[in-house]
mmCIF file of C-alpha atoms in Angstrom:
data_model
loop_
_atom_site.group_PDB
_atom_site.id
_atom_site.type_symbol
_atom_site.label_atom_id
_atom_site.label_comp_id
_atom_site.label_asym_id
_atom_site.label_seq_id
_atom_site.Cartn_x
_atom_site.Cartn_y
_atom_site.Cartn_z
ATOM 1 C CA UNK L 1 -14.027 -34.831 -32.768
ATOM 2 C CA UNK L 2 -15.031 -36.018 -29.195
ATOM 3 C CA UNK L 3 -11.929 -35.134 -27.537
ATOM 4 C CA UNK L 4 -12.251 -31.410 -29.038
ATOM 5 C CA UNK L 5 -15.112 -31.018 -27.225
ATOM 6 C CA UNK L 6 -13.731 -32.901 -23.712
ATOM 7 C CA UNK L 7 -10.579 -30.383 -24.316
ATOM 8 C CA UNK L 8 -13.027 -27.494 -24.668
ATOM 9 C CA UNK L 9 -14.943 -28.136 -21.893
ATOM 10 C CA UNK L 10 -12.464 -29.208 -19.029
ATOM 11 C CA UNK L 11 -10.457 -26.051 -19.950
ATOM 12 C CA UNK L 12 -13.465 -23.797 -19.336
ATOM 13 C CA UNK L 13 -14.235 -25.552 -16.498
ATOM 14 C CA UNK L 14 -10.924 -25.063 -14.683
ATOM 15 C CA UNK L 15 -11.013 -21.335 -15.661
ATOM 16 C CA UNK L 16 -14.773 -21.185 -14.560
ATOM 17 C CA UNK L 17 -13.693 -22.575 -11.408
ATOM 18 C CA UNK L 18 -10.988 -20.272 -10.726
ATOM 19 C CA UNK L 19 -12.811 -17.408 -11.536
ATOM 20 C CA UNK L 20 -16.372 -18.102 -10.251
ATOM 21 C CA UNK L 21 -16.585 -21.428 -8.432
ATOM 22 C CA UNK L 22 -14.015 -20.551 -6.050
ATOM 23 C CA UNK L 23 -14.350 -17.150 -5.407
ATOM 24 C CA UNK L 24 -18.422 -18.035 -4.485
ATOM 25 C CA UNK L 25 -16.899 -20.933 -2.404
ATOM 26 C CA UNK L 26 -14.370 -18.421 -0.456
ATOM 27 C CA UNK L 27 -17.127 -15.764 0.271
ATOM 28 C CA UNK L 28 -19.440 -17.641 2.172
ATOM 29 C CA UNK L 29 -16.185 -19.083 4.300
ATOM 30 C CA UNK L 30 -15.818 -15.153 4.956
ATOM 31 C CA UNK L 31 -19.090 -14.841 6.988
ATOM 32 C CA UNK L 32 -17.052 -17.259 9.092
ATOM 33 C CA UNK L 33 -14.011 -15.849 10.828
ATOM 34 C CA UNK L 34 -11.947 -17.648 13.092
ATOM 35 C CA UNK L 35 -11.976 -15.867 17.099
ATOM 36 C CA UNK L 36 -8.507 -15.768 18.927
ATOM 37 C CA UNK L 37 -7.861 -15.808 22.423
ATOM 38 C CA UNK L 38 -6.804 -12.102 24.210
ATOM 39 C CA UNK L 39 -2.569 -11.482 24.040
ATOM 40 C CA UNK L 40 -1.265 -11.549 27.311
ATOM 41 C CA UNK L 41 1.238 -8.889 26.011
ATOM 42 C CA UNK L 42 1.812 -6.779 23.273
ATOM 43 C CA UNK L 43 4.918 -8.780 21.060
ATOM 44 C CA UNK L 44 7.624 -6.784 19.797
ATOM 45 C CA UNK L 45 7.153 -5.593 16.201
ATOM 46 C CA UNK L 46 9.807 -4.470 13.716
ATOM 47 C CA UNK L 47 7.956 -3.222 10.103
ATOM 48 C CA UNK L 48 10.189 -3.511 7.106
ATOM 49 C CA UNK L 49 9.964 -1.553 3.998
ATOM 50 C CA UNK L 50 11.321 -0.812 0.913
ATOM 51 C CA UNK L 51 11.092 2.717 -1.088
ATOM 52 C CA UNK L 52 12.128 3.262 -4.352
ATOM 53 C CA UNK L 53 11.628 7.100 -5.180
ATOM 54 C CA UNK L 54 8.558 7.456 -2.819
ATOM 55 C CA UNK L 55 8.957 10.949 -1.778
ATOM 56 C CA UNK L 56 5.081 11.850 -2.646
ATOM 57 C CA UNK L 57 4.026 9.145 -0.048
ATOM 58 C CA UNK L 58 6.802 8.774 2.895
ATOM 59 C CA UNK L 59 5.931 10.906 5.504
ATOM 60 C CA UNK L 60 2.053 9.908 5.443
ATOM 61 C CA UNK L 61 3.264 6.785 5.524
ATOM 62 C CA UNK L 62 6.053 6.748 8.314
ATOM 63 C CA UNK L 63 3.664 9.137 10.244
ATOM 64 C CA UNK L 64 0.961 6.456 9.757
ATOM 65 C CA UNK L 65 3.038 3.371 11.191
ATOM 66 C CA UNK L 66 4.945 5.250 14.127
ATOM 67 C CA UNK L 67 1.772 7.801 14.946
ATOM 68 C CA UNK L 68 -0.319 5.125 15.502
ATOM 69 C CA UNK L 69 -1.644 3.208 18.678
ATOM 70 C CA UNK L 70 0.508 0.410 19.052
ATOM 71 C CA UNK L 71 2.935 0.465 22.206
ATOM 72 C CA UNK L 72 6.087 2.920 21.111
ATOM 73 C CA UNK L 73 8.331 0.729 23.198
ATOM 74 C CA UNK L 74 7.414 -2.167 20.818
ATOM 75 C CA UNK L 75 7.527 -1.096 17.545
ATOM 76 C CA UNK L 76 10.123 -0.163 15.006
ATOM 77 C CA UNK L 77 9.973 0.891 11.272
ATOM 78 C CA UNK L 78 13.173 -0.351 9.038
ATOM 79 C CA UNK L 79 12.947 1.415 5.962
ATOM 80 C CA UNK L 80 15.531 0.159 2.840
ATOM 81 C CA UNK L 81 15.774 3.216 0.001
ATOM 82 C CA UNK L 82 16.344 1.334 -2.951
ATOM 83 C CA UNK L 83 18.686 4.162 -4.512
ATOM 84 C CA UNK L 84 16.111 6.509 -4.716
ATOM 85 C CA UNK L 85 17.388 9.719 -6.226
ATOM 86 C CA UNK L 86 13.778 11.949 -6.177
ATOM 87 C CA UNK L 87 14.345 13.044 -2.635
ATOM 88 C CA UNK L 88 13.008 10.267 -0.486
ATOM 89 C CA UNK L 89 16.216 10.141 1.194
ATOM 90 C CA UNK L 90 16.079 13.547 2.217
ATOM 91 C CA UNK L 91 12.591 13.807 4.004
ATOM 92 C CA UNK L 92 13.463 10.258 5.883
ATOM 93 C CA UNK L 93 16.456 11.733 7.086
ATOM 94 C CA UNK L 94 14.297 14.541 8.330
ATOM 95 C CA UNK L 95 11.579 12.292 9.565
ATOM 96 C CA UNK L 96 14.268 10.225 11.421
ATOM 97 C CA UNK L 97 14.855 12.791 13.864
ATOM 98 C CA UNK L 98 11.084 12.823 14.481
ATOM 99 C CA UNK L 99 11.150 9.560 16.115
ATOM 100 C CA UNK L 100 14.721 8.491 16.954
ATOM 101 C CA UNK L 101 15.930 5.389 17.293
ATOM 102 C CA UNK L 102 12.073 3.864 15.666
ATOM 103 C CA UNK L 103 12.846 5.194 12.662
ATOM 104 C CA UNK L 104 15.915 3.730 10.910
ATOM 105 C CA UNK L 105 17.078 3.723 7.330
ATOM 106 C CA UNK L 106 19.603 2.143 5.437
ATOM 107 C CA UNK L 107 20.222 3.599 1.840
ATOM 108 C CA UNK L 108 21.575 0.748 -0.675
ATOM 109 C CA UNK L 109 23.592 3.025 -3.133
ATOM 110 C CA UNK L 110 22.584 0.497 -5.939
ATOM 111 C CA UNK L 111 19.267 -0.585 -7.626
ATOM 112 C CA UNK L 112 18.748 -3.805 -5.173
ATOM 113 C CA UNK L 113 15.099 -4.936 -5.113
ATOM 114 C CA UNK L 114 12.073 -5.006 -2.881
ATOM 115 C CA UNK L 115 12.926 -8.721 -1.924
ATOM 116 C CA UNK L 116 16.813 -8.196 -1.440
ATOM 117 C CA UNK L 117 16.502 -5.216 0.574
ATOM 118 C CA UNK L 118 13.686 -7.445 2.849
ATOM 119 C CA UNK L 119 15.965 -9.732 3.697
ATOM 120 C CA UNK L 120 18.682 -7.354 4.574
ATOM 121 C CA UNK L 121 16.491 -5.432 6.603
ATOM 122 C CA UNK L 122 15.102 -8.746 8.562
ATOM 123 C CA UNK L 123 18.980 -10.078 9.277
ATOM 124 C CA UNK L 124 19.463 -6.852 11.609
ATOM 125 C CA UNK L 125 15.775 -7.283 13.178
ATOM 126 C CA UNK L 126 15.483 -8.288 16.502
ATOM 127 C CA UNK L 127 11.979 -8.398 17.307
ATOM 128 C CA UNK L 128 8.935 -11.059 17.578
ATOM 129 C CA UNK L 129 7.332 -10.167 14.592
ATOM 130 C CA UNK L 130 8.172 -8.739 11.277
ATOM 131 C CA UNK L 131 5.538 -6.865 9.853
ATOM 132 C CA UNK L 132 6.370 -6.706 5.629
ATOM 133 C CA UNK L 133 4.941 -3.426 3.861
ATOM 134 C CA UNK L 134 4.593 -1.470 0.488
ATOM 135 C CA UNK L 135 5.377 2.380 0.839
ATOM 136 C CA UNK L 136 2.560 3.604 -0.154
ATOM 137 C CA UNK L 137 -0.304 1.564 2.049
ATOM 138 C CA UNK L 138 -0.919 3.801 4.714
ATOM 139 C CA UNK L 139 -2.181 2.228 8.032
ATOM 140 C CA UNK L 140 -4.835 3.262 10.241
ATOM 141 C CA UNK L 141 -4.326 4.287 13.639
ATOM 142 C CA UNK L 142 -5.503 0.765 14.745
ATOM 143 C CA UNK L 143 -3.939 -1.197 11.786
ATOM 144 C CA UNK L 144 -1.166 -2.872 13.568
ATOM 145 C CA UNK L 145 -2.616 -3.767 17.287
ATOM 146 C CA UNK L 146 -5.148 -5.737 15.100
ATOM 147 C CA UNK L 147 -2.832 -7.170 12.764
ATOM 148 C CA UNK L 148 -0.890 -8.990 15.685
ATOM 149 C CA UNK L 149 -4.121 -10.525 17.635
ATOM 150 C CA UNK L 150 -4.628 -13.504 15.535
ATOM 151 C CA UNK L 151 -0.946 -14.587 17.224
ATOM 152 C CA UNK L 152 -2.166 -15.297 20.076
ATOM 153 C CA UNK L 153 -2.913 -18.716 18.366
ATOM 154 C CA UNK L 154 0.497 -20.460 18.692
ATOM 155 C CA UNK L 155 0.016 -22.386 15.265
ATOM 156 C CA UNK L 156 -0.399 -19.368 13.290
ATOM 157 C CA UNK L 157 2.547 -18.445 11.585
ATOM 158 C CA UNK L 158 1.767 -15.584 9.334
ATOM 159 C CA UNK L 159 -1.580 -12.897 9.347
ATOM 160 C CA UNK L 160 -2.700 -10.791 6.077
ATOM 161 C CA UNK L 161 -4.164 -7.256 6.600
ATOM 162 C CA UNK L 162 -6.937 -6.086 4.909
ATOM 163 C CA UNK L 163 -6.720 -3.410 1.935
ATOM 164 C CA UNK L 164 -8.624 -0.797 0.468
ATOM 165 C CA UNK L 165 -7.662 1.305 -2.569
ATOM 166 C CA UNK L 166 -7.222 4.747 -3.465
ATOM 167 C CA UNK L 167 -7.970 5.210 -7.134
ATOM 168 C CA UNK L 168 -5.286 7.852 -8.466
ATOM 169 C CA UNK L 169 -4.853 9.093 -12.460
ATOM 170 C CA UNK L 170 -7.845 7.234 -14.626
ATOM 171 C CA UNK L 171 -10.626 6.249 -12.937
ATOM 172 C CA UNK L 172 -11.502 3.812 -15.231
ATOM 173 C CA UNK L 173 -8.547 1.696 -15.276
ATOM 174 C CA UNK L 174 -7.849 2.213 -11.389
ATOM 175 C CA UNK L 175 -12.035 1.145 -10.683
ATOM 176 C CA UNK L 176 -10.999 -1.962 -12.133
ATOM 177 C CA UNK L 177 -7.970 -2.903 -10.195
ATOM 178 C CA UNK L 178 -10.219 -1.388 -7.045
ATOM 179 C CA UNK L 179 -12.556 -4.108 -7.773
ATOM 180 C CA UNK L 180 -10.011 -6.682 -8.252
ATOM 181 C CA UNK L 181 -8.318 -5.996 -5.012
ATOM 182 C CA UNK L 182 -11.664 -5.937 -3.470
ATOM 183 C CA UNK L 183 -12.448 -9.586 -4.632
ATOM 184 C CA UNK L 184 -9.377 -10.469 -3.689
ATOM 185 C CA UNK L 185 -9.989 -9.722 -0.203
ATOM 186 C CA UNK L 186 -12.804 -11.558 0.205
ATOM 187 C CA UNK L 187 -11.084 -14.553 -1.208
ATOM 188 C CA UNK L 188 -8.345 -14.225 1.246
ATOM 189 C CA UNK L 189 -10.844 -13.843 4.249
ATOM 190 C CA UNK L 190 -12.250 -17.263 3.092
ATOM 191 C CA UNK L 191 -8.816 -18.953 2.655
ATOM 192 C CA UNK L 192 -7.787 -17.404 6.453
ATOM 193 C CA UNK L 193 -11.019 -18.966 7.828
ATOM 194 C CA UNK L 194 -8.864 -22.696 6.977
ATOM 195 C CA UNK L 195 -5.866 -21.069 7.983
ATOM 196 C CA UNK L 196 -4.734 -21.346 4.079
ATOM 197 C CA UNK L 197 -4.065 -18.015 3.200
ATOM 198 C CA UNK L 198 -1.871 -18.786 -0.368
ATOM 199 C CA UNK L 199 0.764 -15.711 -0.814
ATOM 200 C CA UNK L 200 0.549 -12.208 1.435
ATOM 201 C CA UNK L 201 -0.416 -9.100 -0.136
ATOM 202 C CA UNK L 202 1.878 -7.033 -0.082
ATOM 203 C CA UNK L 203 0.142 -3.778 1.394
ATOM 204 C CA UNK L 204 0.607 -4.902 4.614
ATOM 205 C CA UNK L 205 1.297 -8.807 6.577
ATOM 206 C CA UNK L 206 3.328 -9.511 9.331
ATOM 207 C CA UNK L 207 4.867 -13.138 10.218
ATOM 208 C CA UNK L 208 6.927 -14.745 12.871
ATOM 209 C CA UNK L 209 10.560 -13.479 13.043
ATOM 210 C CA UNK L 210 12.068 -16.930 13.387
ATOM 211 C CA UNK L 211 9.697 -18.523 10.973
ATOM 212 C CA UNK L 212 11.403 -15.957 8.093
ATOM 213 C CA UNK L 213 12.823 -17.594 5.456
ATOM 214 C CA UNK L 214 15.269 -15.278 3.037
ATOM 215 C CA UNK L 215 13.662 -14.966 -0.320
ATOM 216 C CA UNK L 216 15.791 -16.691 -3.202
ATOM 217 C CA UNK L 217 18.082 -14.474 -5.176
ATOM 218 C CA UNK L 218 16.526 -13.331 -8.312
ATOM 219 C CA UNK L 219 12.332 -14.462 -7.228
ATOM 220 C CA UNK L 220 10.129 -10.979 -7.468
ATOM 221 C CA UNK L 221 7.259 -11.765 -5.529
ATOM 222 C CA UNK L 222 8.392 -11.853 -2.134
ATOM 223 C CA UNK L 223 4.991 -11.497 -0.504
ATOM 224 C CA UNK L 224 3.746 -14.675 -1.949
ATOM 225 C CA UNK L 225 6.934 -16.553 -1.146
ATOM 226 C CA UNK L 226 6.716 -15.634 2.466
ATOM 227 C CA UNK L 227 3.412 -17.127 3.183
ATOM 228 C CA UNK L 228 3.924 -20.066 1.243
ATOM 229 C CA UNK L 229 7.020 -20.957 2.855
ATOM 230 C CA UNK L 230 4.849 -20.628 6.329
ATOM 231 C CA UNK L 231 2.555 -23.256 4.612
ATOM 232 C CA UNK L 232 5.172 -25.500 3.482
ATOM 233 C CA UNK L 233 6.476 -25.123 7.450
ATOM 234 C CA UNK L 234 2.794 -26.287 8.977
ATOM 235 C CA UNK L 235 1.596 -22.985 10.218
ATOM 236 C CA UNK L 236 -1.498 -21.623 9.571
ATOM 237 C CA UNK L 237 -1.677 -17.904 7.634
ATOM 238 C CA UNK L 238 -5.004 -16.091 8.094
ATOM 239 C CA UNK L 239 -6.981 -12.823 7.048
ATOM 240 C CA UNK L 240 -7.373 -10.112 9.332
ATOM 241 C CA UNK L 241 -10.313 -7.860 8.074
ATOM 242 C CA UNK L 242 -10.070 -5.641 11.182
ATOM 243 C CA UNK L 243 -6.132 -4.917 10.177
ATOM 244 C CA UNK L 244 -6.881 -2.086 7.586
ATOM 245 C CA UNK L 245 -4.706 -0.382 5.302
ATOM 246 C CA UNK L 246 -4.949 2.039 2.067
ATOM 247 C CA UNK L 247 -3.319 1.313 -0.911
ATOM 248 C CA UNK L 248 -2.830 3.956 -3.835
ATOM 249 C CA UNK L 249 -3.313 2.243 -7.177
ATOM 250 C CA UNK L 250 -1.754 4.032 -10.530
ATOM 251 C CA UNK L 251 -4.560 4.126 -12.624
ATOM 252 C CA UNK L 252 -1.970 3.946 -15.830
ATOM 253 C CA UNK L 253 -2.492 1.720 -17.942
ATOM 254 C CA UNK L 254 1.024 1.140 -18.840
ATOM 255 C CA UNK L 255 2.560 0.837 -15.329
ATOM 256 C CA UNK L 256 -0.485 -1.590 -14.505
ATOM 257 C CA UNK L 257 0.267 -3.708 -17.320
ATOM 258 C CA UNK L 258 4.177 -3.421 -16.240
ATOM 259 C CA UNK L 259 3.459 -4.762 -12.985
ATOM 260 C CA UNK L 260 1.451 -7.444 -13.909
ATOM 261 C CA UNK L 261 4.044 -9.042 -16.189
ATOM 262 C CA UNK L 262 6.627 -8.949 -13.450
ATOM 263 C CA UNK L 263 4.325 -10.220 -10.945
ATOM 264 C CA UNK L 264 3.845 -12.593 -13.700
ATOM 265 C CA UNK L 265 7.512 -14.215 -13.817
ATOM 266 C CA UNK L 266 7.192 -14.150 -10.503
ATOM 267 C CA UNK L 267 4.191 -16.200 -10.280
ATOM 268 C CA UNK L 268 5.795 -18.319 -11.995
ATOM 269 C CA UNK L 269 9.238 -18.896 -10.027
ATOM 270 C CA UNK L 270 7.095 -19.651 -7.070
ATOM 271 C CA UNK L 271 4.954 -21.882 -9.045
ATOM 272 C CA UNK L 272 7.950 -24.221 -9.346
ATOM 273 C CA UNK L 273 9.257 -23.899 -6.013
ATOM 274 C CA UNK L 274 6.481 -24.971 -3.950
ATOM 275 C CA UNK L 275 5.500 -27.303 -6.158
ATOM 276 C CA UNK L 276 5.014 -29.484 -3.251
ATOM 277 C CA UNK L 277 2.415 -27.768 -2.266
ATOM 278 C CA UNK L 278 -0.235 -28.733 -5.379
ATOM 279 C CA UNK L 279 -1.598 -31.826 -3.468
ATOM 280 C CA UNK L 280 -5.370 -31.026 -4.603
ATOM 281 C CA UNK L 281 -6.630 -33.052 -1.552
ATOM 282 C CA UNK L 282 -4.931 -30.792 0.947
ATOM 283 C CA UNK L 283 -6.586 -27.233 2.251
ATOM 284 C CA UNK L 284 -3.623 -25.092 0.913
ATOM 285 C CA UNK L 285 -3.307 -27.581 -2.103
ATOM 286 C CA UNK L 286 -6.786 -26.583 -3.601
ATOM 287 C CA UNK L 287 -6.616 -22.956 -2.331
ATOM 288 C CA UNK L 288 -3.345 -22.659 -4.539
ATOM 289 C CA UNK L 289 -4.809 -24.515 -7.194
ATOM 290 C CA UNK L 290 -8.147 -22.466 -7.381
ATOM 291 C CA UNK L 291 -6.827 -19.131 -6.530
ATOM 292 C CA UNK L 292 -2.989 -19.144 -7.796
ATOM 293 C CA UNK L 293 -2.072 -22.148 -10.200
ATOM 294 C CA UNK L 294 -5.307 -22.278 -12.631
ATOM 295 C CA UNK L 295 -4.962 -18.424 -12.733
ATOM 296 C CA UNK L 296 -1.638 -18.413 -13.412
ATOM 297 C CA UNK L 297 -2.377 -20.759 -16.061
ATOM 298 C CA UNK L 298 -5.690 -19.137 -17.558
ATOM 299 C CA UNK L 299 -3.716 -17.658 -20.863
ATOM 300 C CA UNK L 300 -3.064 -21.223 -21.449
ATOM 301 C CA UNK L 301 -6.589 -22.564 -20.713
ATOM 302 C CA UNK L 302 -8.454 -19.752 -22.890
ATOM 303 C CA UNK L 303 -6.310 -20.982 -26.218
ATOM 304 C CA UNK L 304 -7.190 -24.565 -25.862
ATOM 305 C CA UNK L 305 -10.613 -23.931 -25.199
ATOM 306 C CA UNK L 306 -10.308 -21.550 -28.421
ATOM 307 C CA UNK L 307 -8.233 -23.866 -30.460
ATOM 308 C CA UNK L 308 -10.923 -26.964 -29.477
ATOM 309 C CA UNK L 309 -13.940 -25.157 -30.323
ATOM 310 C CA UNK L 310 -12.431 -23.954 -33.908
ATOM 311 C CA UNK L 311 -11.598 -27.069 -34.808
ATOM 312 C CA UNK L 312 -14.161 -29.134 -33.507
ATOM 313 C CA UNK L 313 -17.232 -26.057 -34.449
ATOM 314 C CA UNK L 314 -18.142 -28.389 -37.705
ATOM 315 C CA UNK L 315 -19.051 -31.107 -35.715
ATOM 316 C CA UNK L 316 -21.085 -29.378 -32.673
ATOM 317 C CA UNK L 317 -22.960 -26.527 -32.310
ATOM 318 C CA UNK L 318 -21.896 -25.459 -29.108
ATOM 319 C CA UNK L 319 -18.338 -25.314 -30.301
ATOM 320 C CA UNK L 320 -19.484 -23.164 -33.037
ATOM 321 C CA UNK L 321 -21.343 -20.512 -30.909
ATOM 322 C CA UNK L 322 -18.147 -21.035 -28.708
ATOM 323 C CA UNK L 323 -15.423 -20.244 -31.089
ATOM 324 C CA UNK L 324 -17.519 -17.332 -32.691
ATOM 325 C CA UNK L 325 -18.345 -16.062 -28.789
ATOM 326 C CA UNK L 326 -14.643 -15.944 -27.900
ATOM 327 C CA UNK L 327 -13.787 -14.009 -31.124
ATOM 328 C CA UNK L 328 -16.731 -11.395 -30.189
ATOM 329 C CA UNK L 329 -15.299 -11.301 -27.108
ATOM 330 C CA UNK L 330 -11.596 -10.166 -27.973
ATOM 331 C CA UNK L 331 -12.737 -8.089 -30.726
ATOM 332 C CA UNK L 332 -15.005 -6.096 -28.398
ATOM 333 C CA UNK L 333 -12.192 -5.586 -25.583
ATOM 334 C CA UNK L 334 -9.553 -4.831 -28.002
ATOM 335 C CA UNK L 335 -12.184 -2.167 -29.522
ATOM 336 C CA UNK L 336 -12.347 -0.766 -25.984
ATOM 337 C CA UNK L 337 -8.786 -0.170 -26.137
ATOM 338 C CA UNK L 338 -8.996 1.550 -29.435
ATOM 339 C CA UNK L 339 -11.339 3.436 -27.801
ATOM 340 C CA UNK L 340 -10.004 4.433 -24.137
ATOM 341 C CA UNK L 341 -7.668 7.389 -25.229
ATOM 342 C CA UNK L 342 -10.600 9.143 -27.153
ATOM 343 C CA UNK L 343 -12.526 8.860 -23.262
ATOM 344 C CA UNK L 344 -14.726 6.644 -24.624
ATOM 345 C CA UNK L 345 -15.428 3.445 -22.324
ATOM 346 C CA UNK L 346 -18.018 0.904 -20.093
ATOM 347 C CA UNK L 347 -17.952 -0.923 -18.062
ATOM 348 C CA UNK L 348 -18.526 -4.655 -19.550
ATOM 349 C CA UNK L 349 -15.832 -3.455 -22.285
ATOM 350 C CA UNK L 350 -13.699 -2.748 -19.455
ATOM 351 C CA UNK L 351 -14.020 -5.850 -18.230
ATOM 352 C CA UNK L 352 -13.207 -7.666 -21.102
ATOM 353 C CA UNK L 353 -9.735 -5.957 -21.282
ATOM 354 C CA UNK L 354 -9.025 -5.792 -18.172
ATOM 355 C CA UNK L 355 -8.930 -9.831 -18.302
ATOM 356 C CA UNK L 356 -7.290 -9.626 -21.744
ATOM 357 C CA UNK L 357 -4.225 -7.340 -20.598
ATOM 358 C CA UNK L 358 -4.050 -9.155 -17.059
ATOM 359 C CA UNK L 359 -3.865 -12.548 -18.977
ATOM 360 C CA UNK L 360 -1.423 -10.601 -21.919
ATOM 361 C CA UNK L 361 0.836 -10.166 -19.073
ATOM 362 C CA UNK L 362 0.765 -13.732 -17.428
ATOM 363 C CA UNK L 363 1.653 -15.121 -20.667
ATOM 364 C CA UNK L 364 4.535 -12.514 -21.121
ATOM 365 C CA UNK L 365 6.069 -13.351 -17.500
ATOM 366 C CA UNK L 366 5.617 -16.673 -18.116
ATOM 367 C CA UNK L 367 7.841 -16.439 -21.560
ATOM 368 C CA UNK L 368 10.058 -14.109 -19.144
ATOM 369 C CA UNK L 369 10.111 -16.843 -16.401
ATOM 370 C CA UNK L 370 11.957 -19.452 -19.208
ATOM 371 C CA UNK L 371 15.188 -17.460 -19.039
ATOM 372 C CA UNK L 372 17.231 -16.302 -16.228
ATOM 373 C CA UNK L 373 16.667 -15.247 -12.733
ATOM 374 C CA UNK L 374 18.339 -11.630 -13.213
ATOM 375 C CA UNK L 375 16.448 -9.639 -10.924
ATOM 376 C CA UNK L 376 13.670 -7.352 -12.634
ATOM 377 C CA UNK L 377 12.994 -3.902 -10.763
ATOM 378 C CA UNK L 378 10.151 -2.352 -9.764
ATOM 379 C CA UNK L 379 9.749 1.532 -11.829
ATOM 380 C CA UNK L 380 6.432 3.198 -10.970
ATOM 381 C CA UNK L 381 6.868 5.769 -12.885
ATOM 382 C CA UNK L 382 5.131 5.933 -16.105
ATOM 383 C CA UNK L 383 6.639 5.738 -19.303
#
């Protein structure tokens, strides 16, 4: 009966460590930020970007990256349509002759991927850095000249911009990845204050050209991969809060929970390939343990911890109140999703199924991670 309760408790442990430990841990490393010395010149920037049916969102966005401050002679904006058929191809065609020659687009007649069309784009760039972006995170006027400061540092290799969302369709559902994103910011400002920054988001980050390594056929989360293949190559990656960007967030439910299980397999794909990476005693070894790894592996966690205290509950109390806890605690966010279509909702209930669909879909990417690599695209559109 012992080891019941050991089980139970190391297994909340690691997932109150992920979720709270950590995250405490990260924010006060956030009052801290790193200072860089001045550029001596502006480097050369080429941004790459893929758009799959984006028509709603282009033109603030091109308008964003190529109206902005940064030096015209040093920037350039590769855009990859991902065989968009809603008209996106149309109004970057028209955009195009806007800016010419700093606007150029490729259209791949074929569904091809975010992380294909990434590494086509970078084989044809020429530039210092690459700057890696979603469609719809538009930048502020200042977004890039900040983004590129921290490189003035010679041993960093890769710099994360900051994000804010814009909550679009149900409040309640996009509130709750707003506040998600929001923590994860702060996270990622601690980690950059080591120089340990453990995946990119992919609103916005920019890395060294030469330091790019082609994503693997058939891996989804190419913003993760990126920055962990600059750790795995001894440079530093860091958090630039002063790089801003907006990010629109779908507040469906469905295309939320869509995303997450894709990001899920994804997870997992890089989860075996830098492997080498999990050395606890390392900076980026307990950042991707604490932020990434025990996350990742929270669906797992939660059943031992659930299995331990049912079948040890006879034997100690705490198990008991435990086992009969966890139940109330399902059974209230699944209630909450009986609930949401009538309009009904709050926000502790939210909570709870928030973290029971996020975890839902790690556990279904991870099933989806056990067969092949065939490459999953990105639809968000909702059903």
């Amino acid at each position: 009966m012992m080891a019941f309760l050991v089980l139970f408790v190391l297994a909340t442990l690691l997932v109150f460590h992920s979720y709270v430990l950590f995250p405490a841990h990260m924010k006060r490393l956030a009052q801290k930020q790193p200072a860089y010395p001045p550029l001596e010149t502006w480097p050369s920037i080429e941004v790459l970007m893929a758009a799959y049916n984006e028509v709603a969102v282009i033109e603030a966005k091109v308008h964003s990256v190529l109206g902005g401050q940064y030096p015209a002679d040093k920037l350039l904006l590769r855009v990859g349509s991902d065989a968009s058929t809603d008209g996106t191809d149309e109004r970057l065609a028209q955009l195009a002759q806007l800016y010419p020659g700093r606007l150029l687009v490729q259209r791949f007649e074929a569904r091809t991927g975010k992380p294909n069309i990434i590494n086509a784009l970078a084989t044809k760039a020429q530039s210092d850095l690459l700057v890696i972006t979603d469609a719809d995170a538009l930048f502020e006027p200042d977004t890039l000249l900040e983004l590129v400061k921290p490189f003035a540092d010679a041993q960093v290799g890769g710099v994360q911009a900051h994000a804010d969302i814009r909550i679009t369709g149900d409040e309640a559902v996009a509130r709750q990845e707003a506040s998600y994103t929001a923590r994860e910011m702060t996270i990622k400002a601690g980690e950059g204050s080591w120089g340990a920054v453990i995946g990119g988001f992919g609103a916005a980050y920019a890395i060294r050209r030469n330091l790019f390594t082609p994503v693997p056929k058939g891996f989804i989360v190419d913003d993760f991969f990126s920055f962990a293949d600059l750790s795995r190559q001894g440079y530093r990656t860091v958090f630039q809060a002063s790089a801003r960007t907006s990010l629109g967030v779908s507040g469906d439910q469905r295309v939320q929970f869509r995303r997450k299980r894709r990001i899920g397999k994804g997870n997992f794909q890089n989860l075996r390939h830098f492997a080498g990476l999990l050395n606890p005693f390392t900076a980026i070894g307990y950042v991707f343990w604490s932020h990434k790894a025990l996350r990742w592996l929270t669906p797992a966690l939660l059943f031992v911890a659930w299995l331990s205290a049912g079948l040890g509950a006879d034997a100690y109390g705490v198990l008991q109140w435990a086992f009969w806890g966890m139940n109330a605690a399902l059974l209230l966010a699944l209630t909450d999703l009986a609930l949401r279509p009538l309009g009904i909702s709050s926000g502790p209930l939210r909570f709870l199924s928030h973290f029971l669909l996020m975890n839902l879909a790690l556990l279904l990417g991870f099933i989806d991670s056990l067969g092949s690599d065939e490459q999953v695209f990105w639809n968000n559109a909702p059903d």
